[in-house]
Amino acid sequence: MSLDHEFSPEDYRFPRLYVADEKSPDMITLYPDKGCYVHGERSGGIKAGLVPYESGWNLILDPVEAKIIRAFAVIVPWLKDEAIYVSAGVKVKLIEVEGVQVNFIAREGEKVDEKTVLAYVVTNKGETRTLKANTKGLIVYIAWRPSSNPERYVYLITDPNDIKMLKPKCSN
């Protein structure tokens, strides 16, 4: 049996979450005004450290106010490693999805509207449900609790005007 597509490590790259003023061995410097970021700590800019993706939402989100409390950047592999930069104070819409099995249709970096399908969910009863966005915006982060049963995820969606896309290299 042969596959039409030969899989490579690129197929399995996961978004990376960098949080402002967080220290880690893997740091980046964000330059939102220039529209770029660079690896390592450089002069000027906003220093951000890599954090575990699944637990990062505890550092960046006030779930009661639905507001970002610390600036962050999500580097998205399928967007040629561009980063979605969200500053502190930005309001987000939270859409929770929970089920025995969750199959994502929409991911980080995608624009959505009210009818966009975010995910298909298999319930405890074995039924399939469709989760729609019911809002307009851009998916900036998908939080989850990997050890929860059933699987639980939270989409963070905001107005595209409230974010900046940062290129992975700065020109001098």
Short mmCIF file of N, CA and C in Angstrom, two decimals:
data_model
loop_
_atom_site.label_atom_id
_atom_site.label_comp_id
_atom_site.label_asym_id
_atom_site.label_seq_id
_atom_site.Cartn_x
_atom_site.Cartn_y
_atom_site.Cartn_z
N MET A 1 0.85 -1.19 0.00
CA MET A 1 0.00 0.00 0.00
C MET A 1 0.89 1.24 0.00
N SER A 2 0.63 2.16 -0.91
CA SER A 2 1.44 3.38 -0.94
C SER A 2 0.56 4.59 -0.63
N LEU A 3 1.20 5.62 -0.10
CA LEU A 3 0.49 6.85 0.22
C LEU A 3 0.76 7.87 -0.88
N ASP A 4 -0.24 8.70 -1.14
CA ASP A 4 -0.06 9.76 -2.14
C ASP A 4 0.88 10.85 -1.64
N HIS A 5 0.99 10.97 -0.33
CA HIS A 5 1.80 12.02 0.27
C HIS A 5 2.83 11.39 1.19
N GLU A 6 4.06 11.76 1.00
CA GLU A 6 5.10 11.27 1.91
C GLU A 6 5.19 12.25 3.07
N PHE A 7 5.02 11.75 4.28
CA PHE A 7 5.02 12.61 5.45
C PHE A 7 6.44 13.00 5.83
N SER A 8 6.56 14.21 6.37
CA SER A 8 7.84 14.72 6.82
C SER A 8 7.65 15.36 8.19
N PRO A 9 8.74 15.68 8.89
CA PRO A 9 8.60 16.34 10.19
C PRO A 9 7.82 17.66 10.10
N GLU A 10 7.86 18.35 8.97
CA GLU A 10 7.11 19.60 8.80
C GLU A 10 5.62 19.39 9.02
N ASP A 11 5.12 18.20 8.68
CA ASP A 11 3.69 17.92 8.83
C ASP A 11 3.25 17.89 10.29
N TYR A 12 4.21 17.79 11.20
CA TYR A 12 3.88 17.63 12.61
C TYR A 12 4.32 18.80 13.47
N ARG A 13 4.73 19.90 12.85
CA ARG A 13 5.14 21.08 13.62
C ARG A 13 3.93 21.68 14.30
N PHE A 14 4.13 22.13 15.51
CA PHE A 14 3.07 22.64 16.35
C PHE A 14 3.31 24.13 16.59
N PRO A 15 2.28 24.95 16.73
CA PRO A 15 2.51 26.36 17.04
C PRO A 15 3.31 26.50 18.35
N ARG A 16 4.07 27.59 18.45
CA ARG A 16 4.85 27.85 19.66
C ARG A 16 4.36 29.15 20.27
N LEU A 17 4.23 29.15 21.59
CA LEU A 17 3.72 30.31 22.32
C LEU A 17 4.86 30.99 23.08
N TYR A 18 5.04 32.28 22.79
CA TYR A 18 6.03 33.10 23.49
C TYR A 18 5.29 34.18 24.26
N VAL A 19 5.60 34.30 25.56
CA VAL A 19 4.90 35.25 26.42
C VAL A 19 5.86 36.35 26.84
N ALA A 20 5.40 37.59 26.76
CA ALA A 20 6.22 38.75 27.10
C ALA A 20 6.68 38.68 28.56
N ASP A 21 7.93 39.03 28.78
CA ASP A 21 8.54 39.08 30.11
C ASP A 21 8.62 37.73 30.80
N GLU A 22 8.50 36.67 30.05
CA GLU A 22 8.65 35.31 30.59
C GLU A 22 10.07 34.84 30.24
N LYS A 23 10.79 34.31 31.20
CA LYS A 23 12.15 33.84 30.97
C LYS A 23 12.14 32.37 30.59
N SER A 24 12.93 32.02 29.58
CA SER A 24 13.09 30.63 29.19
C SER A 24 14.40 30.52 28.39
N PRO A 25 14.90 29.30 28.20
CA PRO A 25 16.11 29.14 27.39
C PRO A 25 15.89 29.55 25.93
N ASP A 26 14.65 29.53 25.46
CA ASP A 26 14.32 29.91 24.09
C ASP A 26 13.58 31.24 24.12
N MET A 27 14.30 32.32 23.79
CA MET A 27 13.73 33.66 23.84
C MET A 27 13.63 34.24 22.42
N ILE A 28 12.66 35.13 22.23
CA ILE A 28 12.59 35.91 21.01
C ILE A 28 12.41 37.37 21.41
N THR A 29 12.75 38.26 20.49
CA THR A 29 12.51 39.69 20.68
C THR A 29 11.50 40.11 19.62
N LEU A 30 10.42 40.71 20.09
CA LEU A 30 9.32 41.13 19.23
C LEU A 30 9.44 42.61 18.91
N TYR A 31 9.24 42.95 17.66
CA TYR A 31 9.24 44.34 17.22
C TYR A 31 7.91 44.61 16.50
N PRO A 32 6.82 44.78 17.27
CA PRO A 32 5.50 44.96 16.64
C PRO A 32 5.44 46.17 15.70
N ASP A 33 6.14 47.25 16.04
CA ASP A 33 6.10 48.44 15.19
C ASP A 33 6.79 48.21 13.85
N LYS A 34 7.77 47.31 13.82
CA LYS A 34 8.48 46.99 12.58
C LYS A 34 7.84 45.80 11.86
N GLY A 35 6.93 45.10 12.55
CA GLY A 35 6.26 43.95 11.93
C GLY A 35 7.13 42.72 11.83
N CYS A 36 8.01 42.51 12.84
CA CYS A 36 8.91 41.36 12.77
C CYS A 36 9.34 40.90 14.17
N TYR A 37 10.00 39.75 14.19
CA TYR A 37 10.60 39.24 15.43
C TYR A 37 11.90 38.54 15.08
N VAL A 38 12.78 38.41 16.07
CA VAL A 38 14.04 37.69 15.88
C VAL A 38 14.26 36.74 17.07
N HIS A 39 14.96 35.65 16.80
CA HIS A 39 15.28 34.72 17.88
C HIS A 39 16.41 35.29 18.72
N GLY A 40 16.32 35.07 20.02
CA GLY A 40 17.33 35.57 20.95
C GLY A 40 16.90 36.90 21.55
N GLU A 41 17.65 37.33 22.56
CA GLU A 41 17.37 38.61 23.20
C GLU A 41 18.22 39.67 22.52
N ARG A 42 17.56 40.67 21.96
CA ARG A 42 18.24 41.76 21.26
C ARG A 42 17.86 43.08 21.92
N SER A 43 18.54 44.13 21.54
CA SER A 43 18.23 45.44 22.11
C SER A 43 16.88 45.92 21.61
N GLY A 44 16.21 46.68 22.45
CA GLY A 44 14.89 47.19 22.11
C GLY A 44 13.88 46.06 22.04
N GLY A 45 12.71 46.36 21.58
CA GLY A 45 11.69 45.34 21.41
C GLY A 45 11.16 44.78 22.71
N ILE A 46 10.33 43.78 22.57
CA ILE A 46 9.69 43.10 23.70
C ILE A 46 10.29 41.71 23.80
N LYS A 47 10.87 41.39 24.95
CA LYS A 47 11.46 40.06 25.17
C LYS A 47 10.35 39.10 25.56
N ALA A 48 10.34 37.93 24.91
CA ALA A 48 9.31 36.93 25.19
C ALA A 48 9.94 35.54 25.25
N GLY A 49 9.52 34.76 26.24
CA GLY A 49 10.05 33.42 26.42
C GLY A 49 9.05 32.35 26.01
N LEU A 50 9.59 31.24 25.50
CA LEU A 50 8.77 30.10 25.11
C LEU A 50 8.18 29.43 26.34
N VAL A 51 6.88 29.15 26.28
CA VAL A 51 6.20 28.45 27.37
C VAL A 51 5.47 27.25 26.78
N PRO A 52 5.18 26.23 27.61
CA PRO A 52 4.41 25.09 27.10
C PRO A 52 3.06 25.57 26.56
N TYR A 53 2.76 25.18 25.34
CA TYR A 53 1.56 25.67 24.65
C TYR A 53 0.29 25.39 25.44
N GLU A 54 0.18 24.17 25.96
CA GLU A 54 -1.07 23.78 26.61
C GLU A 54 -1.34 24.53 27.91
N SER A 55 -0.31 25.01 28.60
CA SER A 55 -0.54 25.70 29.87
C SER A 55 -0.37 27.21 29.75
N GLY A 56 -0.04 27.69 28.58
CA GLY A 56 0.21 29.11 28.39
C GLY A 56 -0.98 30.02 28.63
N TRP A 57 -2.17 29.51 28.42
CA TRP A 57 -3.34 30.37 28.58
C TRP A 57 -3.49 30.88 30.00
N ASN A 58 -2.94 30.17 30.99
CA ASN A 58 -2.97 30.64 32.38
C ASN A 58 -2.13 31.90 32.56
N LEU A 59 -1.15 32.10 31.69
CA LEU A 59 -0.27 33.26 31.77
C LEU A 59 -0.79 34.47 31.00
N ILE A 60 -1.61 34.25 29.99
CA ILE A 60 -1.98 35.34 29.08
C ILE A 60 -3.43 35.79 29.17
N LEU A 61 -4.30 35.03 29.79
CA LEU A 61 -5.73 35.29 29.71
C LEU A 61 -6.40 35.48 31.06
N ASP A 62 -7.25 36.50 31.13
CA ASP A 62 -8.19 36.65 32.24
C ASP A 62 -9.51 36.10 31.70
N PRO A 63 -9.89 34.86 32.06
CA PRO A 63 -11.09 34.25 31.46
C PRO A 63 -12.40 34.91 31.89
N VAL A 64 -12.42 35.56 33.03
CA VAL A 64 -13.64 36.22 33.49
C VAL A 64 -13.91 37.47 32.65
N GLU A 65 -12.88 38.26 32.43
CA GLU A 65 -13.01 39.48 31.64
C GLU A 65 -12.88 39.22 30.13
N ALA A 66 -12.44 38.02 29.75
CA ALA A 66 -12.16 37.67 28.35
C ALA A 66 -11.20 38.70 27.75
N LYS A 67 -10.08 38.88 28.47
CA LYS A 67 -9.11 39.91 28.10
C LYS A 67 -7.69 39.35 28.25
N ILE A 68 -6.81 39.76 27.34
CA ILE A 68 -5.41 39.36 27.39
C ILE A 68 -4.72 40.18 28.47
N ILE A 69 -4.01 39.50 29.38
CA ILE A 69 -3.35 40.20 30.49
C ILE A 69 -1.84 40.36 30.28
N ARG A 70 -1.26 39.56 29.39
CA ARG A 70 0.16 39.69 29.04
C ARG A 70 0.30 39.52 27.53
N ALA A 71 1.11 40.39 26.93
CA ALA A 71 1.33 40.29 25.49
C ALA A 71 1.94 38.93 25.16
N PHE A 72 1.61 38.42 23.97
CA PHE A 72 2.15 37.13 23.55
C PHE A 72 2.23 37.06 22.04
N ALA A 73 2.98 36.08 21.58
CA ALA A 73 3.09 35.81 20.15
C ALA A 73 2.98 34.31 19.94
N VAL A 74 2.18 33.91 18.96
CA VAL A 74 2.07 32.51 18.57
C VAL A 74 2.73 32.38 17.21
N ILE A 75 3.82 31.61 17.15
CA ILE A 75 4.49 31.37 15.87
C ILE A 75 3.79 30.19 15.21
N VAL A 76 3.26 30.44 14.01
CA VAL A 76 2.42 29.47 13.32
C VAL A 76 3.18 28.86 12.14
N PRO A 77 3.52 27.57 12.22
CA PRO A 77 4.30 26.92 11.16
C PRO A 77 3.65 26.97 9.78
N TRP A 78 2.33 26.81 9.71
CA TRP A 78 1.66 26.77 8.41
C TRP A 78 1.47 28.17 7.83
N LEU A 79 1.94 29.21 8.53
CA LEU A 79 1.95 30.57 8.00
C LEU A 79 3.39 31.03 7.77
N LYS A 80 4.25 30.07 7.40
CA LYS A 80 5.68 30.34 7.13
C LYS A 80 6.35 30.94 8.35
N ASP A 81 5.99 30.45 9.54
CA ASP A 81 6.56 30.88 10.82
C ASP A 81 6.28 32.34 11.15
N GLU A 82 5.26 32.92 10.55
CA GLU A 82 4.85 34.26 10.99
C GLU A 82 4.27 34.12 12.39
N ALA A 83 4.35 35.21 13.15
CA ALA A 83 3.83 35.21 14.51
C ALA A 83 2.59 36.09 14.60
N ILE A 84 1.60 35.60 15.32
CA ILE A 84 0.42 36.40 15.64
C ILE A 84 0.75 37.09 16.96
N TYR A 85 0.85 38.43 16.93
CA TYR A 85 1.18 39.19 18.14
C TYR A 85 -0.09 39.83 18.70
N VAL A 86 -0.33 39.59 20.00
CA VAL A 86 -1.49 40.16 20.67
C VAL A 86 -0.99 40.89 21.91
N SER A 87 -1.32 42.16 22.03
CA SER A 87 -0.86 42.95 23.17
C SER A 87 -1.81 42.81 24.36
N ALA A 88 -1.31 43.17 25.53
CA ALA A 88 -2.12 43.13 26.75
C ALA A 88 -3.29 44.10 26.60
N GLY A 89 -4.43 43.74 27.16
CA GLY A 89 -5.62 44.58 27.14
C GLY A 89 -6.60 44.25 26.02
N VAL A 90 -6.18 43.45 25.04
CA VAL A 90 -7.06 43.10 23.92
C VAL A 90 -8.18 42.18 24.42
N LYS A 91 -9.40 42.51 24.02
CA LYS A 91 -10.56 41.68 24.35
C LYS A 91 -10.62 40.51 23.36
N VAL A 92 -10.98 39.34 23.86
CA VAL A 92 -11.13 38.16 23.02
C VAL A 92 -12.49 37.53 23.25
N LYS A 93 -12.91 36.77 22.26
CA LYS A 93 -14.13 35.97 22.42
C LYS A 93 -13.67 34.54 22.70
N LEU A 94 -14.27 33.91 23.67
CA LEU A 94 -13.90 32.56 24.07
C LEU A 94 -14.97 31.58 23.61
N ILE A 95 -14.53 30.56 22.89
CA ILE A 95 -15.47 29.53 22.45
C ILE A 95 -14.92 28.20 22.93
N GLU A 96 -15.67 27.56 23.80
CA GLU A 96 -15.24 26.29 24.39
C GLU A 96 -15.77 25.12 23.59
N VAL A 97 -14.93 24.11 23.46
CA VAL A 97 -15.33 22.87 22.80
C VAL A 97 -14.88 21.71 23.68
N GLU A 98 -15.79 20.75 23.85
CA GLU A 98 -15.50 19.63 24.74
C GLU A 98 -16.14 18.37 24.16
N GLY A 99 -15.41 17.26 24.23
CA GLY A 99 -15.96 16.01 23.74
C GLY A 99 -14.98 14.87 23.90
N VAL A 100 -15.45 13.67 23.64
CA VAL A 100 -14.62 12.48 23.72
C VAL A 100 -13.50 12.57 22.69
N GLN A 101 -13.85 13.09 21.50
CA GLN A 101 -12.86 13.31 20.45
C GLN A 101 -13.20 14.63 19.76
N VAL A 102 -12.16 15.47 19.59
CA VAL A 102 -12.34 16.76 18.95
C VAL A 102 -11.47 16.79 17.70
N ASN A 103 -12.09 17.09 16.56
CA ASN A 103 -11.36 17.19 15.29
C ASN A 103 -11.43 18.63 14.82
N PHE A 104 -10.27 19.30 14.84
CA PHE A 104 -10.19 20.71 14.46
C PHE A 104 -10.35 20.88 12.96
N ILE A 105 -11.11 21.88 12.58
CA ILE A 105 -11.25 22.27 11.19
C ILE A 105 -10.54 23.61 11.00
N ALA A 106 -10.74 24.55 11.92
CA ALA A 106 -10.12 25.87 11.87
C ALA A 106 -9.00 25.94 12.91
N ARG A 107 -7.89 26.56 12.53
CA ARG A 107 -6.71 26.62 13.40
C ARG A 107 -6.24 28.07 13.58
N GLU A 108 -5.17 28.23 14.34
CA GLU A 108 -4.60 29.54 14.61
C GLU A 108 -4.24 30.25 13.30
N GLY A 109 -4.56 31.54 13.25
CA GLY A 109 -4.25 32.34 12.08
C GLY A 109 -5.36 32.41 11.05
N GLU A 110 -6.46 31.69 11.27
CA GLU A 110 -7.57 31.70 10.31
C GLU A 110 -8.64 32.70 10.70
N LYS A 111 -9.15 33.41 9.69
CA LYS A 111 -10.28 34.31 9.90
C LYS A 111 -11.55 33.48 9.90
N VAL A 112 -12.47 33.84 10.79
CA VAL A 112 -13.73 33.12 10.89
C VAL A 112 -14.89 34.10 10.89
N ASP A 113 -16.07 33.59 10.55
CA ASP A 113 -17.29 34.36 10.70
C ASP A 113 -18.31 33.49 11.44
N GLU A 114 -19.53 33.98 11.54
CA GLU A 114 -20.54 33.30 12.36
C GLU A 114 -20.80 31.85 11.95
N LYS A 115 -20.64 31.55 10.66
CA LYS A 115 -20.98 30.21 10.18
C LYS A 115 -19.77 29.30 9.98
N THR A 116 -18.58 29.78 10.30
CA THR A 116 -17.38 28.97 10.11
C THR A 116 -17.37 27.80 11.07
N VAL A 117 -17.13 26.60 10.54
CA VAL A 117 -17.03 25.42 11.38
C VAL A 117 -15.63 25.41 12.02
N LEU A 118 -15.60 25.36 13.35
CA LEU A 118 -14.33 25.30 14.08
C LEU A 118 -13.87 23.87 14.30
N ALA A 119 -14.84 23.00 14.64
CA ALA A 119 -14.46 21.62 14.97
C ALA A 119 -15.68 20.71 14.88
N TYR A 120 -15.38 19.42 14.70
CA TYR A 120 -16.38 18.38 14.84
C TYR A 120 -16.07 17.65 16.13
N VAL A 121 -17.11 17.35 16.89
CA VAL A 121 -16.94 16.77 18.21
C VAL A 121 -17.72 15.48 18.32
N VAL A 122 -17.09 14.45 18.86
CA VAL A 122 -17.79 13.20 19.18
C VAL A 122 -18.12 13.25 20.67
N THR A 123 -19.41 13.10 21.01
CA THR A 123 -19.85 13.18 22.39
C THR A 123 -19.72 11.83 23.09
N ASN A 124 -20.00 11.84 24.40
CA ASN A 124 -19.99 10.59 25.19
C ASN A 124 -20.98 9.57 24.64
N LYS A 125 -22.05 10.05 24.01
CA LYS A 125 -23.06 9.15 23.45
C LYS A 125 -22.69 8.67 22.05
N GLY A 126 -21.53 9.11 21.54
CA GLY A 126 -21.11 8.70 20.21
C GLY A 126 -21.70 9.53 19.09
N GLU A 127 -22.35 10.61 19.45
CA GLU A 127 -22.94 11.49 18.44
C GLU A 127 -21.90 12.51 17.96
N THR A 128 -22.03 12.92 16.72
CA THR A 128 -21.14 13.94 16.17
C THR A 128 -21.84 15.29 16.20
N ARG A 129 -21.14 16.28 16.73
CA ARG A 129 -21.66 17.65 16.80
C ARG A 129 -20.74 18.55 15.99
N THR A 130 -21.30 19.61 15.46
CA THR A 130 -20.54 20.61 14.73
C THR A 130 -20.48 21.88 15.58
N LEU A 131 -19.27 22.39 15.81
CA LEU A 131 -19.10 23.63 16.55
C LEU A 131 -18.80 24.75 15.56
N LYS A 132 -19.66 25.77 15.57
CA LYS A 132 -19.47 26.92 14.68
C LYS A 132 -18.99 28.12 15.51
N ALA A 133 -18.32 29.05 14.83
CA ALA A 133 -17.71 30.18 15.51
C ALA A 133 -18.74 31.13 16.14
N ASN A 134 -19.84 31.39 15.48
CA ASN A 134 -20.87 32.32 15.97
C ASN A 134 -20.33 33.71 16.27
N THR A 135 -19.19 34.07 15.68
CA THR A 135 -18.59 35.40 15.82
C THR A 135 -17.66 35.62 14.64
N LYS A 136 -17.27 36.87 14.44
CA LYS A 136 -16.28 37.19 13.42
C LYS A 136 -14.97 37.49 14.10
N GLY A 137 -13.87 37.14 13.43
CA GLY A 137 -12.56 37.48 13.99
C GLY A 137 -11.47 36.57 13.46
N LEU A 138 -10.35 36.57 14.18
CA LEU A 138 -9.19 35.77 13.83
C LEU A 138 -8.85 34.88 15.02
N ILE A 139 -8.59 33.61 14.76
CA ILE A 139 -8.19 32.68 15.82
C ILE A 139 -6.74 32.98 16.17
N VAL A 140 -6.50 33.38 17.42
CA VAL A 140 -5.14 33.74 17.83
C VAL A 140 -4.48 32.65 18.66
N TYR A 141 -5.28 31.79 19.28
CA TYR A 141 -4.73 30.76 20.17
C TYR A 141 -5.82 29.74 20.47
N ILE A 142 -5.43 28.49 20.60
CA ILE A 142 -6.37 27.46 21.04
C ILE A 142 -5.79 26.84 22.30
N ALA A 143 -6.44 27.09 23.40
CA ALA A 143 -5.98 26.56 24.69
C ALA A 143 -6.58 25.18 24.90
N TRP A 144 -5.89 24.36 25.68
CA TRP A 144 -6.46 23.06 25.99
C TRP A 144 -5.85 22.48 27.25
N ARG A 145 -6.55 21.53 27.78
CA ARG A 145 -6.07 20.78 28.94
C ARG A 145 -5.87 19.35 28.48
N PRO A 146 -4.61 18.95 28.21
CA PRO A 146 -4.36 17.64 27.62
C PRO A 146 -4.77 16.46 28.49
N SER A 147 -4.84 16.67 29.80
CA SER A 147 -5.17 15.54 30.67
C SER A 147 -6.65 15.48 31.02
N SER A 148 -7.44 16.42 30.50
CA SER A 148 -8.86 16.41 30.86
C SER A 148 -9.60 15.32 30.08
N ASN A 149 -10.64 14.81 30.71
CA ASN A 149 -11.47 13.80 30.08
C ASN A 149 -12.92 14.17 30.36
N PRO A 150 -13.70 14.55 29.37
CA PRO A 150 -13.40 14.54 27.94
C PRO A 150 -12.44 15.68 27.57
N GLU A 151 -11.92 15.62 26.32
CA GLU A 151 -11.02 16.65 25.84
C GLU A 151 -11.71 18.01 25.92
N ARG A 152 -10.95 19.03 26.34
CA ARG A 152 -11.53 20.37 26.48
C ARG A 152 -10.57 21.39 25.87
N TYR A 153 -11.11 22.24 24.98
CA TYR A 153 -10.34 23.26 24.29
C TYR A 153 -11.08 24.57 24.37
N VAL A 154 -10.34 25.67 24.27
CA VAL A 154 -10.96 26.99 24.24
C VAL A 154 -10.30 27.79 23.11
N TYR A 155 -11.11 28.20 22.15
CA TYR A 155 -10.64 29.07 21.07
C TYR A 155 -10.61 30.51 21.57
N LEU A 156 -9.53 31.23 21.31
CA LEU A 156 -9.46 32.66 21.57
C LEU A 156 -9.51 33.35 20.22
N ILE A 157 -10.56 34.14 20.03
CA ILE A 157 -10.80 34.83 18.76
C ILE A 157 -10.90 36.32 19.03
N THR A 158 -10.23 37.12 18.20
CA THR A 158 -10.29 38.56 18.37
C THR A 158 -10.42 39.25 17.02
N ASP A 159 -10.68 40.54 17.08
CA ASP A 159 -10.77 41.36 15.87
C ASP A 159 -9.40 41.39 15.20
N PRO A 160 -9.31 41.11 13.91
CA PRO A 160 -8.01 41.15 13.21
C PRO A 160 -7.28 42.49 13.34
N ASN A 161 -8.03 43.57 13.57
CA ASN A 161 -7.41 44.89 13.75
C ASN A 161 -6.68 45.01 15.09
N ASP A 162 -6.94 44.08 16.01
CA ASP A 162 -6.31 44.11 17.34
C ASP A 162 -5.02 43.29 17.41
N ILE A 163 -4.61 42.70 16.30
CA ILE A 163 -3.38 41.90 16.29
C ILE A 163 -2.42 42.44 15.23
N LYS A 164 -1.18 41.98 15.34
CA LYS A 164 -0.19 42.29 14.31
C LYS A 164 0.46 40.98 13.89
N MET A 165 0.65 40.82 12.60
CA MET A 165 1.37 39.67 12.08
C MET A 165 2.84 40.07 11.97
N LEU A 166 3.72 39.26 12.59
CA LEU A 166 5.14 39.57 12.61
C LEU A 166 5.91 38.57 11.76
N LYS A 167 6.74 39.06 10.87
CA LYS A 167 7.59 38.21 10.03
C LYS A 167 8.76 37.67 10.85
N PRO A 168 9.29 36.50 10.46
CA PRO A 168 10.35 35.88 11.27
C PRO A 168 11.74 36.51 11.14
N LYS A 169 11.91 37.52 10.34
CA LYS A 169 13.21 38.20 10.24
C LYS A 169 12.97 39.69 10.10
N CYS A 170 13.84 40.45 10.74
CA CYS A 170 13.76 41.91 10.62
C CYS A 170 14.79 42.39 9.63
N SER A 171 14.39 43.32 8.78
CA SER A 171 15.37 43.93 7.87
C SER A 171 16.00 45.11 8.60
N ASN A 172 17.22 45.37 8.28
CA ASN A 172 17.94 46.44 9.00
C ASN A 172 17.49 47.80 8.63
#
